[in-house]
Every structure is written in C-alpha cells, then in structure tokens.
mmCIF file of C-alpha atoms and ligand atoms in Angstrom:
data_model
loop_
_atom_site.group_PDB
_atom_site.id
_atom_site.type_symbol
_atom_site.label_atom_id
_atom_site.label_comp_id
_atom_site.label_asym_id
_atom_site.label_seq_id
_atom_site.Cartn_x
_atom_site.Cartn_y
_atom_site.Cartn_z
ATOM 1 C CA UNK A 1 99.926 124.916 72.656
ATOM 2 C CA UNK A 2 98.190 125.794 69.649
ATOM 3 C CA UNK A 3 94.417 125.116 70.585
ATOM 4 C CA UNK A 4 93.260 124.995 66.944
ATOM 5 C CA UNK A 5 95.688 122.465 65.914
ATOM 6 C CA UNK A 6 94.898 120.451 69.091
ATOM 7 C CA UNK A 7 91.215 120.650 68.243
ATOM 8 C CA UNK A 8 91.996 119.510 64.832
ATOM 9 C CA UNK A 9 93.797 116.606 66.159
ATOM 10 C CA UNK A 10 90.723 115.437 68.321
ATOM 11 C CA UNK A 11 88.443 115.784 65.345
ATOM 12 C CA UNK A 12 90.911 113.791 63.421
ATOM 13 C CA UNK A 13 91.058 110.998 65.942
ATOM 14 C CA UNK A 14 87.288 110.975 66.083
ATOM 15 C CA UNK A 15 86.991 110.574 62.535
ATOM 16 C CA UNK A 16 89.403 107.671 62.350
ATOM 17 C CA UNK A 17 88.764 104.214 62.633
ATOM 18 C CA UNK A 18 91.893 102.435 62.897
ATOM 19 C CA UNK A 19 94.889 104.353 64.715
ATOM 20 C CA UNK A 20 98.594 103.638 64.398
ATOM 21 C CA UNK A 21 100.534 105.047 67.321
ATOM 22 C CA UNK A 22 104.262 105.131 67.218
ATOM 23 C CA UNK A 23 107.335 107.086 68.485
ATOM 24 C CA UNK A 24 111.162 107.378 68.094
ATOM 25 C CA UNK A 25 113.398 104.256 68.069
ATOM 26 C CA UNK A 26 114.791 103.240 71.548
ATOM 27 C CA UNK A 27 111.787 104.567 73.513
ATOM 28 C CA UNK A 28 112.292 106.584 76.773
ATOM 29 C CA UNK A 29 109.604 107.641 79.519
ATOM 30 C CA UNK A 30 108.028 110.288 77.321
ATOM 31 C CA UNK A 31 107.535 108.033 74.465
ATOM 32 C CA UNK A 32 106.545 104.982 76.343
ATOM 33 C CA UNK A 33 104.331 106.971 78.588
ATOM 34 C CA UNK A 34 102.918 108.964 75.994
ATOM 35 C CA UNK A 35 101.977 106.181 73.514
ATOM 36 C CA UNK A 36 100.324 104.201 76.164
ATOM 37 C CA UNK A 37 98.119 107.256 77.169
ATOM 38 C CA UNK A 38 97.138 108.056 73.713
ATOM 39 C CA UNK A 39 96.231 104.489 73.379
ATOM 40 C CA UNK A 40 93.880 104.568 76.484
ATOM 41 C CA UNK A 41 92.273 107.773 74.921
ATOM 42 C CA UNK A 42 91.446 106.547 71.407
ATOM 43 C CA UNK A 43 90.433 103.129 72.849
ATOM 44 C CA UNK A 44 87.970 104.963 75.107
ATOM 45 C CA UNK A 45 86.635 106.713 71.950
ATOM 46 C CA UNK A 46 85.947 103.043 70.684
ATOM 47 C CA UNK A 47 88.787 103.128 68.115
ATOM 48 C CA UNK A 48 90.884 100.210 67.052
ATOM 49 C CA UNK A 49 94.522 101.213 68.123
ATOM 50 C CA UNK A 50 97.991 99.652 68.027
ATOM 51 C CA UNK A 51 101.276 100.852 68.968
ATOM 52 C CA UNK A 52 104.465 99.879 66.933
ATOM 53 C CA UNK A 53 107.980 100.810 67.862
ATOM 54 C CA UNK A 54 111.651 99.713 67.397
ATOM 55 C CA UNK A 55 114.088 98.989 70.349
ATOM 56 C CA UNK A 56 113.760 97.317 73.831
ATOM 57 C CA UNK A 57 111.809 99.050 76.314
ATOM 58 C CA UNK A 58 113.867 99.991 79.305
ATOM 59 C CA UNK A 59 112.870 97.592 82.192
ATOM 60 C CA UNK A 60 112.050 100.317 84.407
ATOM 61 C CA UNK A 61 109.073 101.214 82.550
ATOM 62 C CA UNK A 62 107.619 97.624 82.504
ATOM 63 C CA UNK A 63 105.340 98.315 85.462
ATOM 64 C CA UNK A 64 103.113 100.762 83.347
ATOM 65 C CA UNK A 65 99.789 99.156 82.573
ATOM 66 C CA UNK A 66 99.208 98.161 79.075
ATOM 67 C CA UNK A 67 102.872 97.951 78.307
ATOM 68 C CA UNK A 68 102.587 94.588 76.418
ATOM 69 C CA UNK A 69 100.631 96.584 73.970
ATOM 70 C CA UNK A 70 103.686 98.131 72.392
ATOM 71 C CA UNK A 71 104.998 95.956 69.466
ATOM 72 C CA UNK A 72 108.805 96.348 69.876
ATOM 73 C CA UNK A 73 109.902 94.508 66.923
ATOM 74 C CA UNK A 74 107.841 96.120 64.042
ATOM 75 C CA UNK A 75 109.996 94.857 60.996
ATOM 76 C CA UNK A 76 107.192 92.500 59.662
ATOM 77 C CA UNK A 77 104.203 93.918 61.319
ATOM 78 C CA UNK A 78 101.094 94.898 59.527
ATOM 79 C CA UNK A 79 98.303 97.267 60.465
ATOM 80 C CA UNK A 80 96.127 98.749 58.150
ATOM 81 C CA UNK A 81 95.355 102.215 59.572
ATOM 82 C CA UNK A 82 93.810 105.414 58.458
ATOM 83 C CA UNK A 83 95.546 107.662 60.748
ATOM 84 C CA UNK A 84 99.005 107.264 62.288
ATOM 85 C CA UNK A 85 100.128 109.434 65.173
ATOM 86 C CA UNK A 86 103.968 109.920 65.524
ATOM 87 C CA UNK A 87 105.070 111.199 68.837
ATOM 88 C CA UNK A 88 108.240 112.672 69.793
ATOM 89 C CA UNK A 89 109.965 112.388 66.517
ATOM 90 C CA UNK A 90 111.783 115.381 65.118
ATOM 91 C CA UNK A 91 111.797 113.835 61.602
ATOM 92 C CA UNK A 92 109.980 110.798 60.225
ATOM 93 C CA UNK A 93 113.323 109.004 60.033
ATOM 94 C CA UNK A 94 113.362 108.782 63.871
ATOM 95 C CA UNK A 95 110.640 106.133 63.991
ATOM 96 C CA UNK A 96 113.131 103.754 62.134
ATOM 97 C CA UNK A 97 111.534 100.561 60.570
ATOM 98 C CA UNK A 98 108.072 101.639 61.540
ATOM 99 C CA UNK A 99 108.159 104.285 58.769
ATOM 100 C CA UNK A 100 107.558 101.545 56.221
ATOM 101 C CA UNK A 101 103.885 100.909 57.677
ATOM 102 C CA UNK A 102 103.029 104.600 56.987
ATOM 103 C CA UNK A 103 101.422 103.982 53.633
ATOM 104 C CA UNK A 104 100.031 106.472 51.159
ATOM 105 C CA UNK A 105 96.715 107.993 52.028
ATOM 106 C CA UNK A 106 97.202 107.562 55.777
ATOM 107 C CA UNK A 107 96.525 110.773 57.507
ATOM 108 C CA UNK A 108 99.929 111.502 59.686
ATOM 109 C CA UNK A 109 99.637 113.340 62.978
ATOM 110 C CA UNK A 110 102.874 114.647 64.181
ATOM 111 C CA UNK A 111 102.951 115.548 68.214
ATOM 112 C CA UNK A 112 106.314 116.732 69.435
ATOM 113 C CA UNK A 113 108.230 119.313 71.462
ATOM 114 C CA UNK A 114 111.660 119.228 70.019
ATOM 115 C CA UNK A 115 113.412 122.111 68.300
ATOM 116 C CA UNK A 116 113.708 121.636 64.632
ATOM 117 C CA UNK A 117 110.934 119.251 63.989
ATOM 118 C CA UNK A 118 110.330 118.948 60.159
ATOM 119 C CA UNK A 119 106.545 119.271 60.343
ATOM 120 C CA UNK A 120 106.188 116.168 58.313
ATOM 121 C CA UNK A 121 102.485 115.547 59.440
ATOM 122 C CA UNK A 122 99.219 116.484 57.795
ATOM 123 C CA UNK A 123 98.686 118.098 61.290
ATOM 124 C CA UNK A 124 101.661 119.243 63.246
ATOM 125 C CA UNK A 125 101.281 120.035 66.873
ATOM 126 C CA UNK A 126 104.869 121.030 67.738
ATOM 127 C CA UNK A 127 105.482 123.159 70.992
ATOM 128 C CA UNK A 128 108.915 123.619 72.088
ATOM 129 C CA UNK A 129 107.745 125.195 75.257
ATOM 130 C CA UNK A 130 106.316 121.951 76.556
ATOM 131 C CA UNK A 131 108.303 119.837 79.007
ATOM 132 C CA UNK A 132 107.180 116.646 77.199
ATOM 133 C CA UNK A 133 104.768 115.168 74.761
ATOM 134 C CA UNK A 134 102.968 113.744 77.857
ATOM 135 C CA UNK A 135 102.224 117.479 78.855
ATOM 136 C CA UNK A 136 100.876 118.125 75.293
ATOM 137 C CA UNK A 137 98.857 115.019 75.351
ATOM 138 C CA UNK A 138 97.395 115.849 78.831
ATOM 139 C CA UNK A 139 96.178 119.146 77.331
ATOM 140 C CA UNK A 140 94.835 117.376 74.284
ATOM 141 C CA UNK A 141 92.804 114.914 76.332
ATOM 142 C CA UNK A 142 91.345 117.519 78.827
ATOM 143 C CA UNK A 143 90.035 119.536 75.683
ATOM 144 C CA UNK A 144 87.925 116.669 74.856
ATOM 145 C CA UNK A 145 86.901 116.046 78.536
ATOM 146 C CA UNK A 146 88.714 112.784 78.901
ATOM 147 C CA UNK A 147 87.969 111.284 82.170
ATOM 148 C CA UNK A 148 91.374 110.631 83.637
ATOM 149 C CA UNK A 149 91.934 107.448 85.617
ATOM 150 C CA UNK A 150 94.755 106.490 87.573
ATOM 151 C CA UNK A 151 96.454 104.054 84.754
ATOM 152 C CA UNK A 152 96.388 106.910 82.339
ATOM 153 C CA UNK A 153 97.439 109.543 84.977
ATOM 154 C CA UNK A 154 100.468 107.328 85.824
ATOM 155 C CA UNK A 155 101.589 107.023 82.125
ATOM 156 C CA UNK A 156 101.513 110.854 81.709
ATOM 157 C CA UNK A 157 103.124 111.579 84.912
ATOM 158 C CA UNK A 158 105.834 108.939 83.942
ATOM 159 C CA UNK A 159 106.377 111.229 80.573
ATOM 160 C CA UNK A 160 106.711 114.477 82.495
ATOM 161 C CA UNK A 161 108.622 113.246 85.288
ATOM 162 C CA UNK A 162 111.374 111.415 83.018
ATOM 163 C CA UNK A 163 111.507 114.456 80.544
ATOM 164 C CA UNK A 164 112.208 117.040 83.099
ATOM 165 C CA UNK A 165 114.819 115.039 84.751
ATOM 166 C CA UNK A 166 112.536 114.610 87.914
ATOM 167 C CA UNK A 167 111.476 118.133 87.821
ATOM 168 C CA UNK A 168 115.161 119.434 87.407
ATOM 169 C CA UNK A 169 115.538 120.769 83.913
ATOM 170 C CA UNK A 170 114.517 124.309 82.821
ATOM 171 C CA UNK A 171 111.478 122.619 81.171
ATOM 172 C CA UNK A 172 109.981 122.278 84.829
ATOM 173 C CA UNK A 173 107.407 125.047 84.109
ATOM 174 C CA UNK A 174 104.659 126.129 85.951
ATOM 175 C CA UNK A 175 102.402 124.351 83.440
ATOM 176 C CA UNK A 176 104.453 121.088 83.917
ATOM 177 C CA UNK A 177 104.231 121.526 87.590
ATOM 178 C CA UNK A 178 100.457 122.165 87.540
ATOM 179 C CA UNK A 179 99.805 119.182 85.166
ATOM 180 C CA UNK A 180 101.724 116.672 87.409
ATOM 181 C CA UNK A 181 99.709 117.953 90.407
ATOM 182 C CA UNK A 182 96.529 117.314 88.527
ATOM 183 C CA UNK A 183 97.471 113.839 87.552
ATOM 184 C CA UNK A 184 98.408 113.222 91.196
ATOM 185 C CA UNK A 185 94.925 114.380 91.978
ATOM 186 C CA UNK A 186 93.768 112.020 89.248
ATOM 187 C CA UNK A 187 95.613 109.177 91.199
ATOM 188 C CA UNK A 188 99.126 109.075 90.038
ATOM 189 C CA UNK A 189 101.343 107.951 92.908
ATOM 190 C CA UNK A 190 104.673 109.969 92.745
ATOM 191 C CA UNK A 191 106.526 107.574 95.345
ATOM 192 C CA UNK A 192 105.665 104.538 93.514
ATOM 193 C CA UNK A 193 106.507 106.063 89.876
ATOM 194 C CA UNK A 194 109.764 107.554 91.139
ATOM 195 C CA UNK A 195 110.814 104.446 92.936
ATOM 196 C CA UNK A 196 109.906 102.005 90.089
ATOM 197 C CA UNK A 197 111.879 104.289 87.480
ATOM 198 C CA UNK A 198 115.015 105.415 89.468
ATOM 199 C CA UNK A 199 115.239 103.178 92.415
ATOM 200 C CA UNK A 200 114.645 99.607 91.099
ATOM 201 C CA UNK A 201 118.028 98.833 89.609
ATOM 202 C CA UNK A 202 119.603 95.551 89.772
ATOM 203 C CA UNK A 203 122.898 95.111 91.681
ATOM 204 C CA UNK A 204 124.664 94.457 88.345
ATOM 205 C CA UNK A 205 123.471 97.756 86.917
ATOM 206 C CA UNK A 206 124.798 99.690 89.711
ATOM 207 C CA UNK A 207 128.209 97.941 89.248
ATOM 208 C CA UNK A 208 128.247 98.815 85.421
ATOM 209 C CA UNK A 209 127.425 102.479 86.390
ATOM 210 C CA UNK A 210 130.303 102.542 89.012
ATOM 211 C CA UNK A 211 132.748 101.209 86.316
ATOM 212 C CA UNK A 212 131.366 103.867 83.967
ATOM 213 C CA UNK A 213 132.044 106.556 86.491
ATOM 214 C CA UNK A 214 135.355 105.354 87.635
ATOM 215 C CA UNK A 215 136.321 105.792 83.953
ATOM 216 C CA UNK A 216 134.828 109.039 83.208
ATOM 217 C CA UNK A 217 137.200 111.607 81.776
ATOM 218 C CA UNK A 218 137.082 115.396 82.481
ATOM 219 C CA UNK A 219 138.284 117.423 79.806
ATOM 220 C CA UNK A 220 138.422 121.032 78.624
ATOM 221 C CA UNK A 221 139.566 122.319 82.098
ATOM 222 C CA UNK A 222 136.730 120.124 83.789
ATOM 223 C CA UNK A 223 134.010 121.875 81.881
ATOM 224 C CA UNK A 224 133.234 118.468 80.002
ATOM 225 C CA UNK A 225 132.767 114.950 81.333
ATOM 226 C CA UNK A 226 133.071 112.132 78.992
ATOM 227 C CA UNK A 227 131.639 108.920 79.835
ATOM 228 C CA UNK A 228 131.623 105.480 77.942
ATOM 229 C CA UNK A 229 129.528 102.264 77.940
ATOM 230 C CA UNK A 230 130.681 99.419 75.660
ATOM 231 C CA UNK A 231 128.980 96.394 74.576
ATOM 232 C CA UNK A 232 131.574 94.240 76.483
ATOM 233 C CA UNK A 233 130.899 96.083 79.845
ATOM 234 C CA UNK A 234 127.382 95.742 79.413
ATOM 235 C CA UNK A 235 127.142 92.020 78.314
ATOM 236 C CA UNK A 236 129.806 90.743 80.980
ATOM 237 C CA UNK A 237 127.121 91.527 83.616
ATOM 238 C CA UNK A 238 124.275 90.077 81.427
ATOM 239 C CA UNK A 239 122.673 93.385 80.494
ATOM 240 C CA UNK A 240 121.803 95.346 77.560
ATOM 241 C CA UNK A 241 122.012 99.147 76.521
ATOM 242 C CA UNK A 242 118.409 99.508 77.326
ATOM 243 C CA UNK A 243 119.134 99.055 81.155
ATOM 244 C CA UNK A 244 121.209 102.136 80.934
ATOM 245 C CA UNK A 245 118.580 104.737 79.417
ATOM 246 C CA UNK A 246 119.110 108.002 81.099
ATOM 247 C CA UNK A 247 122.610 106.974 82.487
ATOM 248 C CA UNK A 248 123.997 110.117 80.930
ATOM 249 C CA UNK A 249 122.711 112.039 83.951
ATOM 250 C CA UNK A 250 125.663 110.753 85.837
ATOM 251 C CA UNK A 251 128.002 112.793 83.762
ATOM 252 C CA UNK A 252 126.584 116.091 85.293
ATOM 253 C CA UNK A 253 127.153 115.147 88.964
ATOM 254 C CA UNK A 254 130.464 117.209 89.175
ATOM 255 C CA UNK A 255 130.095 120.817 90.034
ATOM 256 C CA UNK A 256 132.526 122.104 87.301
ATOM 257 C CA UNK A 257 130.884 119.935 84.369
ATOM 258 C CA UNK A 258 128.820 122.272 82.088
ATOM 259 C CA UNK A 259 128.484 119.622 79.442
ATOM 260 C CA UNK A 260 128.376 115.783 79.965
ATOM 261 C CA UNK A 261 128.293 112.972 77.186
ATOM 262 C CA UNK A 262 127.719 109.450 77.395
ATOM 263 C CA UNK A 263 129.046 107.305 74.492
ATOM 264 C CA UNK A 264 127.616 103.901 73.679
ATOM 265 C CA UNK A 265 129.422 101.654 71.224
ATOM 266 C CA UNK A 266 126.365 99.967 69.409
ATOM 267 C CA UNK A 267 128.657 98.393 66.565
ATOM 268 C CA UNK A 268 132.040 98.534 64.984
ATOM 269 C CA UNK A 269 131.188 101.561 63.188
ATOM 270 C CA UNK A 270 128.070 103.009 65.029
ATOM 271 C CA UNK A 271 128.213 105.313 68.012
ATOM 272 C CA UNK A 272 125.460 106.583 70.017
ATOM 273 C CA UNK A 273 125.838 109.608 72.104
ATOM 274 C CA UNK A 274 123.639 111.155 74.797
ATOM 275 C CA UNK A 275 124.723 114.786 75.711
ATOM 276 C CA UNK A 276 123.363 116.995 78.575
ATOM 277 C CA UNK A 277 124.261 120.498 79.627
ATOM 278 C CA UNK A 278 123.412 122.894 82.439
ATOM 279 C CA UNK A 279 124.387 125.987 81.023
ATOM 280 C CA UNK A 280 123.335 128.097 77.776
ATOM 281 C CA UNK A 281 125.665 125.480 75.915
ATOM 282 C CA UNK A 282 123.189 124.397 73.171
ATOM 283 C CA UNK A 283 123.841 120.663 72.801
ATOM 284 C CA UNK A 284 121.020 120.248 70.147
ATOM 285 C CA UNK A 285 123.081 122.200 67.769
ATOM 286 C CA UNK A 286 126.225 120.285 68.569
ATOM 287 C CA UNK A 287 124.195 117.052 68.133
ATOM 288 C CA UNK A 288 123.035 118.454 64.781
ATOM 289 C CA UNK A 289 126.280 118.660 63.336
ATOM 290 C CA UNK A 290 126.277 114.825 63.697
ATOM 291 C CA UNK A 291 123.236 114.177 62.330
ATOM 292 C CA UNK A 292 121.269 114.240 65.708
ATOM 293 C CA UNK A 293 118.918 116.586 67.655
ATOM 294 C CA UNK A 294 117.251 117.289 70.764
ATOM 295 C CA UNK A 295 116.826 120.420 73.069
ATOM 296 C CA UNK A 296 119.426 122.899 74.235
ATOM 297 C CA UNK A 297 120.136 121.043 77.488
ATOM 298 C CA UNK A 298 119.460 117.386 76.218
ATOM 299 C CA UNK A 299 120.190 115.899 72.915
ATOM 300 C CA UNK A 300 121.876 113.025 71.162
ATOM 301 C CA UNK A 301 123.182 111.634 67.880
ATOM 302 C CA UNK A 302 123.539 108.074 66.265
ATOM 303 C CA UNK A 303 127.071 108.623 64.562
ATOM 304 C CA UNK A 304 128.254 106.321 61.906
ATOM 305 C CA UNK A 305 131.937 106.416 63.269
ATOM 306 C CA UNK A 306 133.947 103.875 65.398
ATOM 307 C CA UNK A 307 133.937 104.470 69.064
ATOM 308 C CA UNK A 308 137.184 106.397 69.597
ATOM 309 C CA UNK A 309 136.757 108.480 66.482
ATOM 310 C CA UNK A 310 133.207 109.589 67.341
ATOM 311 C CA UNK A 311 134.398 110.579 70.880
ATOM 312 C CA UNK A 312 137.397 112.557 69.572
ATOM 313 C CA UNK A 313 135.186 114.408 67.052
ATOM 314 C CA UNK A 314 132.644 115.206 69.681
ATOM 315 C CA UNK A 315 135.209 116.437 72.250
ATOM 316 C CA UNK A 316 136.921 118.551 69.637
ATOM 317 C CA UNK A 317 133.609 119.962 68.391
ATOM 318 C CA UNK A 318 132.526 120.875 72.105
ATOM 319 C CA UNK A 319 135.955 122.457 72.600
ATOM 320 C CA UNK A 320 135.304 124.661 69.601
ATOM 321 C CA UNK A 321 132.098 125.833 71.032
ATOM 322 C CA UNK A 322 133.699 126.390 74.564
ATOM 323 C CA UNK A 323 136.289 128.624 72.596
ATOM 324 C CA UNK A 324 133.864 130.414 70.616
ATOM 325 C CA UNK A 325 131.716 131.256 73.588
ATOM 326 C CA UNK A 326 134.534 132.331 75.830
HETATM 327 P P1 AMP B 1 118.896 110.756 74.850
HETATM 328 O O1 AMP B 1 120.106 111.271 75.194
HETATM 329 O O2 AMP B 1 118.850 109.579 74.082
HETATM 330 O O3 AMP B 1 118.087 110.534 76.117
HETATM 331 O O4 AMP B 1 118.383 111.875 74.102
HETATM 332 C C1 AMP B 1 118.149 113.070 74.507
HETATM 333 C C2 AMP B 1 117.500 114.082 73.578
HETATM 334 O O5 AMP B 1 117.959 113.958 72.233
HETATM 335 C C3 AMP B 1 116.036 113.451 73.008
HETATM 336 O O6 AMP B 1 115.051 114.676 73.257
HETATM 337 C C4 AMP B 1 116.018 112.745 71.774
HETATM 338 O O7 AMP B 1 114.911 112.712 71.262
HETATM 339 C C5 AMP B 1 117.258 113.478 71.276
HETATM 340 N N1 AMP B 1 117.803 112.403 70.397
HETATM 341 C C6 AMP B 1 118.641 111.491 70.742
HETATM 342 N N2 AMP B 1 119.148 110.777 69.808
HETATM 343 C C7 AMP B 1 118.825 111.288 68.743
HETATM 344 C C8 AMP B 1 119.096 111.081 67.354
HETATM 345 N N3 AMP B 1 119.667 110.179 66.778
HETATM 346 N N4 AMP B 1 118.468 112.101 66.458
HETATM 347 C C9 AMP B 1 117.829 113.033 66.712
HETATM 348 N N5 AMP B 1 117.461 113.344 68.138
HETATM 349 C C10 AMP B 1 118.048 112.682 69.071
HETATM 350 MN MN1 MN B 2 110.086 114.101 75.154
#
C-alpha cells in the first residue's frame, strides 16, 4: 500500500466535516463491510457521515452492526458533503445513481483494489495486490491508531472473508491472513460471521441453487461451466437476485472446470454475468471485452444483450481464449 497516499487520505478525512461514503452498485461483502467500517472510523473522528448506494443489500449481510445506515435507494437523496469516499469502484460509473450526488468542488477519495482503476479521484489509493478494500481500510485505520472494537473488526473481517472466497483465492496473502488474525484478536468471531454469511440460507434459496446446478452446462470439453438464473426461477420462490450474490461459486465445484460463469437475466435486454477462474485464465480481460471488469480470477459485466445472445457471445469469446492459450 502506498503509505504517502494513505496518510494524505487520513489528513483529508480529518480536514473534512461532512463525508459521503459510497461503493459499487449491487453491493457485496467487501463493499458493505468496508463502507460500514469507514463510517465507524470517520464518525469516531467526530465527522458527519452518510452512506449512499444502489441495489439491495444481500440479506446475509444484514446482521452487520449499523447496516441500516446504508441508503439503498439514493435516487432522490441529498447530502451536502465536502468529501466523497468511493470504495471498490473501478470507474466512477460503477456507483450508478450516486454519481449525481458528487457535485463540483467535492474532494473525491478513491480506494480500490481492482485492475484498471481509472484513478478518477483527487486522491487515489489503488492497490491491486490487496485482497480487498477491507484490507486497505484496516491499514489506513491502523495508521491513525484507530482503536478497533468488535463491531468494526467484524465488518472488516466480512470484507476480507468474502473477497478471498473464504480464504480460498490467490488473494489469500500473508497480509490478508495476518490482518484477519488481528481482527479476530480485536473481537471478530469467525464462526459466527461464516455461519451468518454462508450457512444461513432459506430452504427456498437452496432449492433454486439445486435447480441452477441441475441445469448447469459443461462446455469446451468440460473446461467451462455455464449456469443461469432467471427472474422466473428466483421469483417463483419469492426471492430476488440479491439472494444469490456469490452463487457463481457453484460453477467451480467440478474438477475439470477452469472457468465458471453465472448469467442472470436482469431484463429483456440486460444480462449480468459473474465469472470465476482458477487458472491463469484472465477473466477480467474477458469481462472488459463486454464492458465489465474485475480481477484475474473473479470478474463480471452487465451486458446490454438478451439472455441467450449474451451467453452465446461469452461462451464463444471464452472459447477463443482457450484456443489462443492452447
Ligand atoms: P461479481 O461476479 O458480481 O461477484 O463480481 C466479481 C468482480 O467483478 C468484482 O470484483 C466486481 O467488482 C467486478 N465486476 C462485476 N460486475 C462488474 C461490472 N459490471 N463492471 C466492472 N466490474 C464488475
Ligand atoms: Mn473487493
């Protein structure tokens, strides 16, 4: 982590009075945990802060202390801030409707760990080697001697746990593990948090996942798994797509699979794809071809194409990469 920029961020936050915190649309564990932890920090400094986002918070994160502080429908929200901290967003477009709230003269602080971040901030702390934004925030808070209590520790633990795929991905570095250990020392409860996030589904959720797995297709000689979730499948059980955040993980359960994809039909002409890989197959590069982004082994894109056409295009595109690499 670039210490100079981190110190500048601490100074900037201290000089601010009103701080707007935001992250990418359709929040995940890193964005939710990091936003809440940053809120704890800046309010401990006596600042007025507010968190604005877009998209439903997956119910598995609702146990986090202060979760109700996140405004999930920011369409008509107003907050007069001097500084905006944008977490986990490769480009400013990723914050969706909240972009409208970043008015001229506001200082923008960009903290991210994605490849290809466009450095849209006045201060940019972009560290691709960090497991999560939660890890970067932990280091920033430590720099300033923030006294970590259990609530904040659990938010940062959630960020690191979920973004490393439960300490599974290559981003599970010594630093990530050391920080996780320090968070546990500060009171974070691994058993409780993992249970809440990964083992608290409703029976309906497991049924939909069963259906999704039954219908999964293995293509490219079993090297790729394609799964689908449609609005009908989800709504038939009274659920929403937010109940399936992270479900792409199931596409990697088969040993031969190098690339896994989960397609969600978000509308007639809009398809969201989540992509994972376990090899050197760069799924961020693949996602970028479709206007998305992410990391080498975890990426995504929102494609303005009908469901079947988007699937076909991605499968073909991945096939080209397999051929080129062979
Ligand atoms: P997901 O599959 O939604 O869990 O996202 C995996 C990774 O890809 C995360 O690091 C996201 O930030 C990134 N990502 C997902 N969707 C998009 C998108 N539409 N544009 C850019 N990056 C994305
Ligand atoms: Mn992240």
